[in-house]
Coordinates of C-alpha atoms and ligand atoms in Angstrom, one line a residue:
Chain A
X265 CA 18.6 21.6 6.1
X266 CA 18.8 22.6 2.7
X267 CA 21.1 19.5 1.6
X268 CA 19.0 16.9 2.9
X269 CA 15.7 18.5 1.5
X270 CA 17.8 18.0 -1.8
X271 CA 18.6 14.5 -1.3
X272 CA 15.0 14.2 0.1
X273 CA 13.8 15.5 -3.6
X274 CA 15.4 13.3 -5.3
X275 CA 14.7 10.3 -3.6
X276 CA 11.1 11.5 -3.6
X277 CA 10.9 12.5 -7.1
X278 CA 12.3 8.9 -7.9
X279 CA 9.3 7.4 -6.0
X280 CA 7.0 9.5 -8.0
X281 CA 8.6 8.6 -11.3
X282 CA 7.9 5.2 -10.6
X283 CA 4.7 4.8 -9.3
X284 CA 4.0 6.3 -13.0
X285 CA 5.6 3.6 -14.3
X286 CA 3.6 1.1 -12.4
X287 CA 0.4 2.7 -14.1
X288 CA 1.6 2.6 -17.3
X289 CA 2.9 -1.5 -16.6
X290 CA -0.8 -2.0 -15.7
X291 CA -2.0 -0.9 -18.6
X292 CA 0.3 -2.4 -20.9
X293 CA -0.6 -5.8 -19.3
X294 CA -4.7 -5.1 -19.5
X295 CA -6.3 -7.2 -22.2
X296 CA -7.1 -4.8 -25.0
X297 CA -10.3 -3.7 -25.8
X298 CA -9.9 -2.9 -29.4
X299 CA -12.1 -4.8 -31.6
X300 CA -10.7 -5.9 -34.9
X301 CA -13.4 -4.8 -37.0
X302 CA -13.2 -6.8 -40.3
X303 CA -12.1 -9.9 -38.3
X304 CA -15.1 -9.9 -36.0
X305 CA -17.9 -8.9 -38.5
X306 CA -21.1 -11.1 -37.7
X307 CA -19.6 -11.8 -34.3
X308 CA -19.6 -8.6 -32.5
X309 CA -22.7 -8.0 -30.4
X310 CA -23.5 -4.3 -30.9
X311 CA -25.7 -2.1 -28.0
X312 CA -29.3 -2.5 -28.8
X313 CA -29.8 1.5 -28.5
X314 CA -27.1 1.9 -31.1
X315 CA -28.8 3.7 -34.0
X316 CA -27.3 3.0 -37.1
X317 CA -29.8 2.6 -40.5
X318 CA -33.5 3.4 -40.1
X319 CA -35.7 0.5 -41.5
X320 CA -39.8 0.0 -41.3
X321 CA -40.0 -3.7 -40.5
X322 CA -42.8 -5.5 -42.7
X323 CA -44.4 -8.7 -41.1
X324 CA -44.5 -11.9 -43.2
X325 CA -47.6 -10.6 -45.1
X326 CA -45.5 -7.8 -46.7
X327 CA -47.6 -5.5 -43.9
X328 CA -46.1 -2.2 -42.2
X329 CA -47.5 0.0 -39.3
X330 CA -46.8 3.2 -41.7
X331 CA -50.2 5.6 -42.0
X332 CA -48.3 7.8 -44.0
X333 CA -49.5 10.7 -41.5
X334 CA -46.0 13.0 -42.1
X335 CA -45.2 13.3 -38.4
X336 CA -41.8 11.9 -38.4
X337 CA -41.1 14.2 -42.2
X338 CA -42.0 17.4 -40.4
X339 CA -40.4 16.6 -37.3
X340 CA -36.9 15.7 -38.7
X341 CA -34.5 18.3 -38.0
X342 CA -32.6 17.8 -41.4
X343 CA -35.4 17.0 -44.1
X344 CA -34.1 13.8 -44.3
X345 CA -37.5 11.7 -44.7
X346 CA -40.1 12.2 -47.1
X347 CA -43.2 10.8 -47.4
X348 CA -45.0 10.3 -50.1
X349 CA -48.8 9.5 -50.0
X350 CA -51.5 8.3 -52.9
X351 CA -55.2 8.1 -52.3
X352 CA -56.7 4.7 -52.9
X353 CA -60.5 3.2 -52.2
X354 CA -60.8 1.6 -48.6
X355 CA -61.8 -2.1 -49.2
X356 CA -63.8 -2.2 -46.4
X357 CA -65.6 1.2 -46.3
X358 CA -65.5 1.9 -49.9
X359 CA -64.3 5.7 -49.4
X360 CA -61.2 7.2 -50.0
X361 CA -57.6 6.9 -47.7
X362 CA -54.4 8.6 -47.7
X363 CA -52.2 5.2 -47.9
X364 CA -48.1 5.4 -47.8
X365 CA -46.9 5.4 -51.5
X366 CA -43.3 5.7 -51.1
X367 CA -41.0 6.6 -47.7
X368 CA -38.0 7.7 -48.6
X369 CA -34.9 8.2 -46.4
X370 CA -32.0 10.1 -46.9
X371 CA -29.2 8.6 -45.2
X372 CA -26.8 11.2 -46.1
X373 CA -28.6 13.9 -44.2
X374 CA -29.5 11.9 -41.1
X375 CA -27.7 12.6 -37.7
X376 CA -29.7 9.4 -36.4
X377 CA -31.5 11.8 -33.9
X378 CA -33.8 9.3 -33.6
X379 CA -36.8 12.1 -33.1
X380 CA -38.5 10.2 -36.1
X381 CA -38.9 7.1 -34.5
X382 CA -39.9 8.5 -30.8
X383 CA -42.3 11.0 -32.8
X384 CA -44.2 8.2 -34.9
X385 CA -47.5 7.2 -33.3
X386 CA -47.8 4.1 -34.4
X387 CA -43.9 2.4 -34.2
X388 CA -43.9 1.9 -37.9
X389 CA -39.8 2.7 -38.1
X390 CA -37.0 1.6 -35.8
X391 CA -33.4 2.1 -36.1
X392 CA -31.3 -1.5 -36.6
X393 CA -27.4 -2.0 -36.2
X394 CA -26.9 -2.5 -39.7
X395 CA -24.2 0.0 -40.1
X396 CA -22.1 -0.5 -43.6
X397 CA -23.6 2.2 -45.4
X398 CA -20.7 2.9 -48.0
X399 CA -21.9 3.3 -51.7
X400 CA -20.2 5.0 -54.6
X401 CA -22.4 7.6 -55.2
X402 CA -24.5 9.8 -53.2
X403 CA -27.8 9.1 -55.1
X404 CA -27.7 5.4 -53.6
X405 CA -27.9 6.8 -49.9
X406 CA -31.1 7.5 -50.6
X407 CA -33.2 4.4 -49.6
X408 CA -37.0 3.5 -50.0
X409 CA -38.2 1.7 -46.6
X410 CA -41.7 0.6 -47.7
X411 CA -41.1 -2.5 -49.6
X412 CA -42.0 -2.4 -53.3
X413 CA -46.4 -4.1 -52.8
X414 CA -46.6 -3.6 -49.3
X415 CA -49.6 -2.0 -47.7
X416 CA -50.9 -1.0 -44.3
X417 CA -51.2 -4.0 -42.1
X418 CA -55.2 -4.8 -42.4
X419 CA -56.2 -4.6 -38.5
X420 CA -56.1 -0.9 -38.0
X421 CA -53.6 0.0 -35.8
X422 CA -55.6 0.9 -32.0
X423 CA -55.5 4.6 -31.7
X424 CA -52.5 5.1 -29.1
X425 CA -54.5 5.3 -26.0
X426 CA -53.4 7.1 -23.3
X427 CA -53.3 5.7 -19.8
X428 CA -53.5 7.4 -16.6
X429 CA -52.6 5.4 -13.7
X430 CA -50.7 6.4 -10.2
X431 CA -51.1 10.1 -11.6
X432 CA -48.5 8.8 -14.3
X433 CA -49.7 9.4 -17.7
X434 CA -48.0 6.3 -20.6
X435 CA -47.9 7.2 -23.7
X436 CA -48.1 4.8 -26.5
X437 CA -45.9 1.3 -26.5
X438 CA -42.6 2.9 -27.2
X439 CA -39.9 1.0 -28.7
X440 CA -38.2 -1.4 -26.2
X441 CA -35.9 -0.2 -23.8
X442 CA -36.2 3.5 -24.4
X443 CA -37.2 6.0 -21.5
X444 CA -40.5 7.4 -22.0
X445 CA -39.8 10.7 -23.7
X446 CA -41.2 13.7 -21.5
X447 CA -43.2 15.4 -24.1
X448 CA -45.6 12.8 -24.3
X449 CA -45.8 11.9 -20.7
X450 CA -46.3 16.1 -19.4
X451 CA -47.8 17.8 -21.9
X452 CA -51.8 16.4 -21.8
Chain B
X35 CA 30.5 -21.2 -25.9
X36 CA 30.7 -21.0 -29.4
X37 CA 32.8 -18.2 -30.6
X38 CA 32.2 -16.4 -33.9
X39 CA 35.8 -15.7 -34.5
X40 CA 36.3 -19.3 -36.0
X41 CA 33.3 -18.3 -38.5
X42 CA 35.4 -15.0 -39.0
X43 CA 38.9 -16.6 -39.4
X44 CA 37.8 -19.4 -41.7
X45 CA 36.4 -16.7 -43.9
X46 CA 39.8 -15.1 -43.8
X47 CA 41.7 -17.9 -44.4
X48 CA 39.8 -18.4 -47.5
X49 CA 39.9 -15.1 -48.9
X50 CA 43.8 -15.3 -48.3
X51 CA 44.4 -18.6 -50.1
X52 CA 42.3 -17.4 -53.3
X53 CA 44.2 -14.0 -53.5
X54 CA 46.9 -11.8 -52.4
X55 CA 46.7 -10.4 -48.8
X56 CA 45.7 -7.0 -49.7
X57 CA 43.1 -8.0 -51.6
X58 CA 41.8 -10.5 -49.0
X59 CA 42.1 -7.7 -46.3
X60 CA 39.9 -5.1 -48.8
X61 CA 37.4 -7.6 -49.5
X62 CA 37.0 -8.2 -45.6
X63 CA 36.7 -4.4 -45.3
X64 CA 33.7 -4.7 -47.9
X65 CA 32.2 -7.6 -46.5
X66 CA 32.6 -5.6 -42.7
X67 CA 31.0 -2.9 -44.2
X68 CA 28.1 -4.8 -45.9
X69 CA 27.2 -6.2 -43.1
X70 CA 27.5 -3.3 -40.6
X71 CA 25.0 -1.5 -43.1
X72 CA 22.7 -4.3 -43.3
X73 CA 22.6 -5.2 -39.7
X74 CA 21.7 -1.5 -39.4
X75 CA 18.6 -1.4 -41.3
X76 CA 17.6 -4.8 -40.3
X77 CA 17.9 -3.7 -36.8
X78 CA 15.9 -0.3 -37.4
X79 CA 13.2 -1.8 -38.9
X80 CA 12.3 -4.0 -35.9
X81 CA 12.9 -1.6 -33.7
X82 CA 10.6 0.5 -35.2
X83 CA 7.8 -2.1 -35.5
X84 CA 9.1 -3.3 -31.5
X85 CA 8.4 0.6 -30.9
X86 CA 5.1 0.9 -32.2
X87 CA 3.4 -2.5 -30.9
X88 CA 4.9 -1.4 -27.2
X89 CA 3.6 2.0 -27.8
X90 CA 0.5 0.5 -28.9
X91 CA 0.3 -1.8 -25.9
X92 CA 1.1 0.8 -23.7
X93 CA -1.8 3.5 -24.8
X94 CA -4.2 0.2 -24.4
X95 CA -4.0 -0.3 -28.3
X96 CA -2.6 -2.8 -30.6
X97 CA -0.6 -1.3 -32.8
X98 CA -0.2 -2.1 -36.1
X99 CA -1.8 -5.4 -36.9
X100 CA -2.4 -5.2 -41.1
X101 CA 0.9 -6.0 -42.5
X102 CA 1.5 -9.3 -42.1
X103 CA 0.8 -11.3 -38.8
X104 CA 0.4 -9.0 -36.0
X105 CA 1.7 -6.4 -38.6
X106 CA 5.4 -7.6 -38.3
X107 CA 6.0 -6.2 -42.2
X108 CA 4.5 -2.9 -41.2
X109 CA 8.1 -1.0 -40.8
X110 CA 9.2 -2.8 -44.2
X111 CA 6.0 -1.3 -45.8
X112 CA 7.1 2.2 -44.6
X113 CA 10.8 2.0 -45.7
X114 CA 8.9 1.2 -49.2
X115 CA 7.0 4.4 -48.9
X116 CA 9.6 6.0 -47.6
X117 CA 11.9 5.2 -50.3
X118 CA 9.3 6.5 -52.8
X119 CA 9.0 10.0 -51.5
X120 CA 9.9 13.3 -53.3
X121 CA 13.0 14.8 -51.8
X122 CA 11.8 18.4 -51.6
X123 CA 14.2 21.4 -52.5
X124 CA 13.7 23.8 -49.4
X125 CA 13.4 27.8 -51.0
X126 CA 16.7 29.4 -49.7
X127 CA 18.3 26.6 -47.7
X128 CA 21.8 26.1 -48.0
X129 CA 21.7 23.3 -50.0
X130 CA 25.3 21.3 -49.5
X131 CA 24.7 21.4 -45.5
X132 CA 21.1 20.6 -45.6
X133 CA 22.3 17.5 -47.6
X134 CA 25.4 17.2 -45.3
X135 CA 23.7 17.1 -42.1
X136 CA 21.8 13.8 -42.4
X137 CA 24.5 11.6 -43.4
X138 CA 26.3 13.5 -40.2
X139 CA 23.7 12.0 -38.3
X140 CA 23.6 8.1 -39.8
X141 CA 27.2 7.9 -39.7
X142 CA 28.0 9.3 -36.4
X143 CA 25.5 6.2 -35.5
X144 CA 26.8 3.8 -37.5
X145 CA 30.2 4.4 -36.4
X146 CA 29.1 3.4 -33.3
X147 CA 26.9 1.1 -34.0
X148 CA 29.8 -1.2 -35.3
X149 CA 32.4 -0.6 -32.4
X150 CA 29.4 -2.8 -30.2
X151 CA 30.4 -6.4 -29.3
X152 CA 27.5 -8.3 -30.7
X153 CA 28.7 -12.0 -29.8
X154 CA 31.5 -14.0 -28.9
X155 CA 34.3 -12.7 -31.2
X156 CA 32.0 -10.4 -33.2
X157 CA 33.3 -6.6 -33.2
X158 CA 34.2 -5.0 -36.1
X159 CA 35.9 -2.3 -34.0
X160 CA 37.9 -2.9 -30.7
X161 CA 40.1 -0.4 -30.0
X162 CA 42.0 0.3 -26.6
X163 CA 40.5 3.3 -26.1
X164 CA 36.7 1.8 -27.4
X165 CA 34.8 3.6 -24.6
X166 CA 36.3 6.9 -25.5
X167 CA 35.5 6.3 -29.2
X168 CA 32.0 5.5 -28.5
X169 CA 31.6 8.6 -26.5
X170 CA 33.3 10.4 -29.4
X171 CA 31.6 9.2 -32.4
X172 CA 28.2 9.5 -30.8
X173 CA 28.1 12.9 -30.5
X174 CA 28.7 13.5 -34.0
X175 CA 25.1 13.6 -34.3
X176 CA 25.0 16.5 -32.7
X177 CA 26.7 18.6 -35.7
X178 CA 24.3 17.0 -37.8
X179 CA 21.3 18.1 -36.1
X180 CA 23.1 21.7 -35.4
X181 CA 23.4 21.5 -39.4
X182 CA 20.2 20.8 -40.2
X183 CA 18.7 23.5 -38.0
X184 CA 20.7 26.4 -39.2
X185 CA 20.8 25.0 -43.0
X186 CA 16.7 24.7 -43.5
X187 CA 15.8 28.3 -42.9
X188 CA 13.1 27.4 -40.5
X189 CA 13.0 29.2 -37.4
X190 CA 11.3 25.5 -36.0
X191 CA 14.2 23.8 -37.0
X192 CA 16.6 26.3 -35.9
X193 CA 15.0 26.7 -32.2
X194 CA 14.7 22.7 -32.2
X195 CA 18.5 22.5 -33.3
X196 CA 20.0 25.2 -30.2
X197 CA 17.8 23.1 -28.0
X198 CA 19.1 19.9 -29.0
X199 CA 22.4 21.6 -28.7
X200 CA 22.2 22.7 -25.4
X201 CA 20.8 19.1 -24.4
X202 CA 22.9 16.7 -26.0
X203 CA 26.1 18.6 -24.9
X204 CA 24.6 19.0 -21.6
X205 CA 23.9 14.9 -21.3
X206 CA 27.2 13.8 -22.9
X207 CA 28.9 14.8 -19.9
X208 CA 26.6 12.6 -17.0
X209 CA 26.7 9.8 -20.0
X210 CA 30.2 10.1 -19.8
X211 CA 31.2 10.1 -16.4
X212 CA 28.9 7.4 -15.7
X213 CA 31.1 5.3 -18.2
X214 CA 33.6 6.6 -16.4
X215 CA 32.5 4.8 -13.1
X216 CA 32.8 1.4 -14.6
X217 CA 36.1 2.5 -16.2
X218 CA 37.6 2.9 -13.1
X219 CA 36.1 -0.3 -11.7
X220 CA 37.4 -2.6 -14.8
X221 CA 40.5 -0.5 -15.3
X222 CA 40.5 -0.6 -19.0
X223 CA 38.7 1.2 -21.9
X224 CA 38.7 -1.5 -24.2
X225 CA 35.3 -3.1 -25.0
X226 CA 36.2 -6.8 -25.2
X227 CA 38.4 -7.0 -22.2
X228 CA 35.3 -5.1 -20.2
X229 CA 33.3 -7.8 -21.3
X230 CA 36.0 -10.3 -20.8
X231 CA 36.4 -9.4 -17.2
X232 CA 32.3 -9.7 -16.7
X233 CA 32.3 -13.3 -17.2
X234 CA 32.2 -14.0 -13.8
X235 CA 30.1 -11.4 -12.3
X236 CA 28.6 -8.4 -14.2
X237 CA 30.1 -5.3 -13.2
X238 CA 26.6 -4.0 -12.1
X239 CA 26.4 -6.8 -9.3
X240 CA 30.3 -6.3 -8.8
X241 CA 30.4 -2.6 -8.7
X242 CA 27.7 -2.7 -5.5
X243 CA 25.7 0.7 -5.4
X244 CA 28.1 2.9 -7.3
X245 CA 27.8 0.7 -10.4
X246 CA 24.4 0.5 -10.3
X247 CA 23.8 4.5 -9.6
X248 CA 26.0 5.0 -12.8
X249 CA 23.7 2.3 -14.7
X250 CA 20.2 4.5 -14.0
X251 CA 21.9 7.5 -14.8
X252 CA 23.5 6.6 -18.4
X253 CA 20.1 5.4 -18.9
X254 CA 18.8 8.3 -18.3
X255 CA 21.6 10.5 -19.8
X256 CA 21.3 8.0 -22.5
X257 CA 17.8 8.3 -23.0
X258 CA 18.3 12.6 -23.8
X259 CA 21.0 11.9 -25.9
X260 CA 18.7 10.1 -28.2
X261 CA 16.1 12.9 -28.5
X262 CA 13.4 10.6 -27.3
X263 CA 10.7 10.3 -24.1
X264 CA 10.5 13.2 -21.7
X265 CA 13.5 14.5 -23.1
X266 CA 12.3 15.2 -26.8
X267 CA 12.5 18.7 -26.7
X268 CA 14.1 19.0 -30.1
X269 CA 11.4 17.6 -31.9
X270 CA 8.2 18.5 -29.4
X271 CA 5.7 17.9 -32.1
X272 CA 3.5 20.4 -30.3
X273 CA 6.1 23.5 -30.4
X274 CA 8.4 23.1 -33.2
X275 CA 6.3 20.7 -35.3
X276 CA 8.9 18.3 -35.2
X277 CA 12.1 20.3 -34.5
X278 CA 15.5 19.7 -36.5
X279 CA 14.2 17.5 -39.0
X280 CA 10.8 19.6 -39.9
X281 CA 12.1 20.3 -43.4
X282 CA 13.4 17.2 -44.7
X283 CA 11.5 14.8 -46.5
X284 CA 11.7 11.3 -48.0
X285 CA 15.0 9.3 -47.3
X286 CA 16.8 12.4 -45.7
X287 CA 14.2 12.2 -43.1
X288 CA 14.4 8.6 -43.2
X289 CA 17.9 8.9 -42.1
X290 CA 17.2 10.7 -39.0
X291 CA 14.3 8.7 -38.2
X292 CA 16.6 5.8 -38.7
X293 CA 19.6 7.3 -36.3
X294 CA 17.1 8.1 -33.5
X295 CA 15.9 4.4 -33.3
X296 CA 19.4 3.1 -33.3
X297 CA 20.9 5.5 -31.1
X298 CA 18.0 4.2 -28.8
X299 CA 19.3 0.8 -29.4
X300 CA 23.2 1.5 -29.3
X301 CA 22.6 3.3 -26.0
X302 CA 21.1 0.0 -24.6
X303 CA 23.9 -2.0 -26.3
X304 CA 26.5 0.1 -24.1
X305 CA 24.6 0.0 -21.5
X306 CA 24.6 -3.8 -21.9
X307 CA 28.0 -4.2 -22.7
X308 CA 29.0 -1.6 -19.4
X309 CA 26.9 -2.8 -17.1
X310 CA 25.1 -6.3 -18.1
X311 CA 28.0 -7.9 -19.1
X312 CA 27.8 -7.8 -22.6
X313 CA 27.3 -11.3 -24.1
X314 CA 28.0 -12.9 -20.9
X315 CA 25.4 -15.5 -19.7
X316 CA 24.3 -14.7 -16.2
X317 CA 26.8 -16.3 -14.1
X318 CA 26.1 -16.8 -10.0
X319 CA 29.0 -18.0 -8.1
X320 CA 28.9 -21.4 -6.6
X321 CA 26.2 -22.6 -8.5
X322 CA 28.1 -24.7 -11.4
X323 CA 25.2 -26.8 -12.9
X324 CA 22.9 -23.3 -13.1
X325 CA 26.1 -21.6 -14.5
X326 CA 26.6 -24.8 -17.5
X327 CA 23.3 -24.6 -18.4
X328 CA 23.3 -20.8 -18.8
X329 CA 26.5 -21.1 -21.3
X330 CA 24.5 -23.3 -23.7
X331 CA 22.6 -19.9 -24.7
X332 CA 24.5 -18.7 -27.2
X333 CA 26.2 -15.4 -26.4
X334 CA 24.3 -13.6 -29.3
X335 CA 20.7 -14.3 -27.9
X336 CA 22.0 -13.4 -24.2
X337 CA 23.5 -9.9 -26.0
X338 CA 20.4 -9.1 -27.5
X339 CA 18.0 -10.0 -24.8
X340 CA 19.4 -7.7 -22.6
X341 CA 19.5 -5.0 -24.6
X342 CA 16.1 -5.4 -25.8
X343 CA 15.2 -5.4 -22.2
X344 CA 17.1 -1.8 -22.0
X345 CA 15.1 -1.0 -25.3
X346 CA 12.0 -1.6 -23.5
X347 CA 12.9 0.5 -20.5
X348 CA 13.8 3.4 -22.6
X349 CA 10.0 2.9 -24.5
X350 CA 8.3 2.0 -21.1
X351 CA 10.2 5.6 -19.5
X352 CA 8.9 7.2 -23.1
X353 CA 5.4 6.5 -22.9
X354 CA 5.0 7.2 -19.1
X355 CA 6.1 10.4 -19.1
X356 CA 5.6 13.9 -19.9
X357 CA 7.6 16.4 -21.9
X358 CA 10.2 18.2 -19.2
X359 CA 10.4 22.3 -20.0
X360 CA 14.3 23.2 -21.6
X361 CA 15.3 24.7 -18.3
X362 CA 13.9 22.1 -16.1
X363 CA 15.5 19.5 -18.4
X364 CA 19.0 21.3 -18.5
X365 CA 18.6 21.7 -14.7
X366 CA 17.8 18.1 -14.0
X367 CA 21.2 17.4 -15.3
X368 CA 23.3 20.2 -14.1
X369 CA 21.8 20.4 -10.8
X370 CA 21.0 16.8 -9.9
X371 CA 22.7 14.3 -12.2
X372 CA 26.2 16.0 -12.7
X373 CA 26.4 16.2 -9.3
X374 CA 25.4 12.7 -8.1
X375 CA 27.9 11.4 -11.2
X376 CA 31.0 13.1 -9.6
X377 CA 29.9 12.2 -6.1
X378 CA 29.4 8.1 -7.6
X379 CA 32.9 8.7 -9.7
X380 CA 34.5 9.1 -6.2
X381 CA 32.4 6.5 -4.2
X382 CA 33.5 4.2 -7.2
X383 CA 37.3 4.8 -6.4
X384 CA 36.7 3.8 -2.8
X385 CA 35.0 0.7 -3.7
X386 CA 37.6 -0.4 -6.2
X387 CA 40.1 0.5 -3.4
X388 CA 38.7 -1.7 -0.9
Ligands
SF4_99 S1 -33.2 10.2 -36.7 FE1 -33.5 12.8 -37.0 S2 -32.1 13.3 -39.0 FE2 -32.4 11.3 -39.0 S3 -34.3 10.6 -40.1 FE3 -34.8 10.6 -37.8 S4 -35.4 12.8 -37.4 FE4 -34.4 13.0 -39.7
SF4_100 S1 -43.1 6.8 -40.1 FE1 -44.5 7.0 -38.6 S2 -44.8 8.9 -38.3 FE2 -43.7 9.0 -40.3 S3 -45.2 8.8 -41.6 FE3 -45.6 6.9 -41.6 S4 -46.5 6.9 -39.3 FE4 -46.4 8.6 -39.6

């Protein structure tokens, strides 16, 4: 009996080893997913949710949407963002008003948590897929996001409306494709 | 089928017409030595590249792909790098043995390499005890490995070398016994004679089941002798950093590395010679047209094709199975492979008698 078990174990062992080899052979012939980076430069499509570089979109008239409220600066866990504001006289009302002077973003300190983008009430900043970041000195990692001479979009951005429908509270218009962050829906 | 002996005889005749017999012989020895060394180095480079590429494919990667198209010059670049590396002196190591060990390993493997019949008429050493010679010289490597472990004054090397000694000496038995099965079948130990006998049918077909069993066991035991794949106990990166060659650097490490890859090739080549008909083309009795077509393929293509098939099998196994524990390894040899080999030898004797 013991002898038969010995023989049976040998064949069972061989069968299991062959199964393993079958699996690796499947891997061998499977098309490889490796992205050949410098060759596919500009051709490869990245996921929209891929966070690579914080940018501030400007429209054709060199207007951005940032009101220099500083929420992003205060919310950033790493102190990556510095919002420098200045006072300017509003051309319409003639009253002094706080506007953005410099929006400094230190790429070297950013962990790409995206808290700044989600907390901005005016959708003034977004993450893009531009990921080729390397520079030679640390200082060059600090980028100014607002373009020189840019200003706040003249039409005052609507105060974020809180719509109540079906008991669901909707926050301001969010970054495309993002789930509604719970802070904005629940804590009213 | 074109034979390389025409070329070698022409060289021989030219040399003899130019100089005395003694000098001609001397020049031929030097030429053969150089040719063997060059073939050894080139094959090593090719094998390293193949290994890395195949390994990458098995792991769903692309492998080296930067140096040259598909990275074919990767191993050349590696060779240049390894030649430029410093040879580090190990404190309180046994200098002489330490230097000697790597030469033992590589000389053992070169000597085996020279005995392989690569193509029709292309064999440097053809003893009438060729199989015996191959087994004897290839086990010279164990001495080198033990010396390397002993002399480098490091516990990792020591443990690696001891394991390797236990492993290699055990697996020599199975590989020897499985080759004996073919020696029984062919009645000769001369490699050229063994190849010549397989002109009609390869021994793996001629020897029925026992030849097939011997082939599989030889591949397993040979794999274990090369310290690779699931049997890489002597190196066991995760336990022993890299076993017996932990302390080596530069080209001395390179020697161990080359010997490892070439031993893989040699095992595959011996398996090809003994079981798969060496450089003989595939002949099927009765299919004369088919046989004639097969004869047009040059003999070295047959040899390298079959050998690389065996090398591929070795790589496939290596990248599939996890490493064995040392006691499992020795159990496998002494409790499974060796008894099967002995029974197989008897079976083969019965097949030959019938
Ligand atoms: S992504 Fe996170 S770390 Fe980076 S700037 Fe925004 S809040 Fe700061
Ligand atoms: S980017 Fe948004 S959150 Fe940050 S200061 Fe400008 S408006 Fe405020």
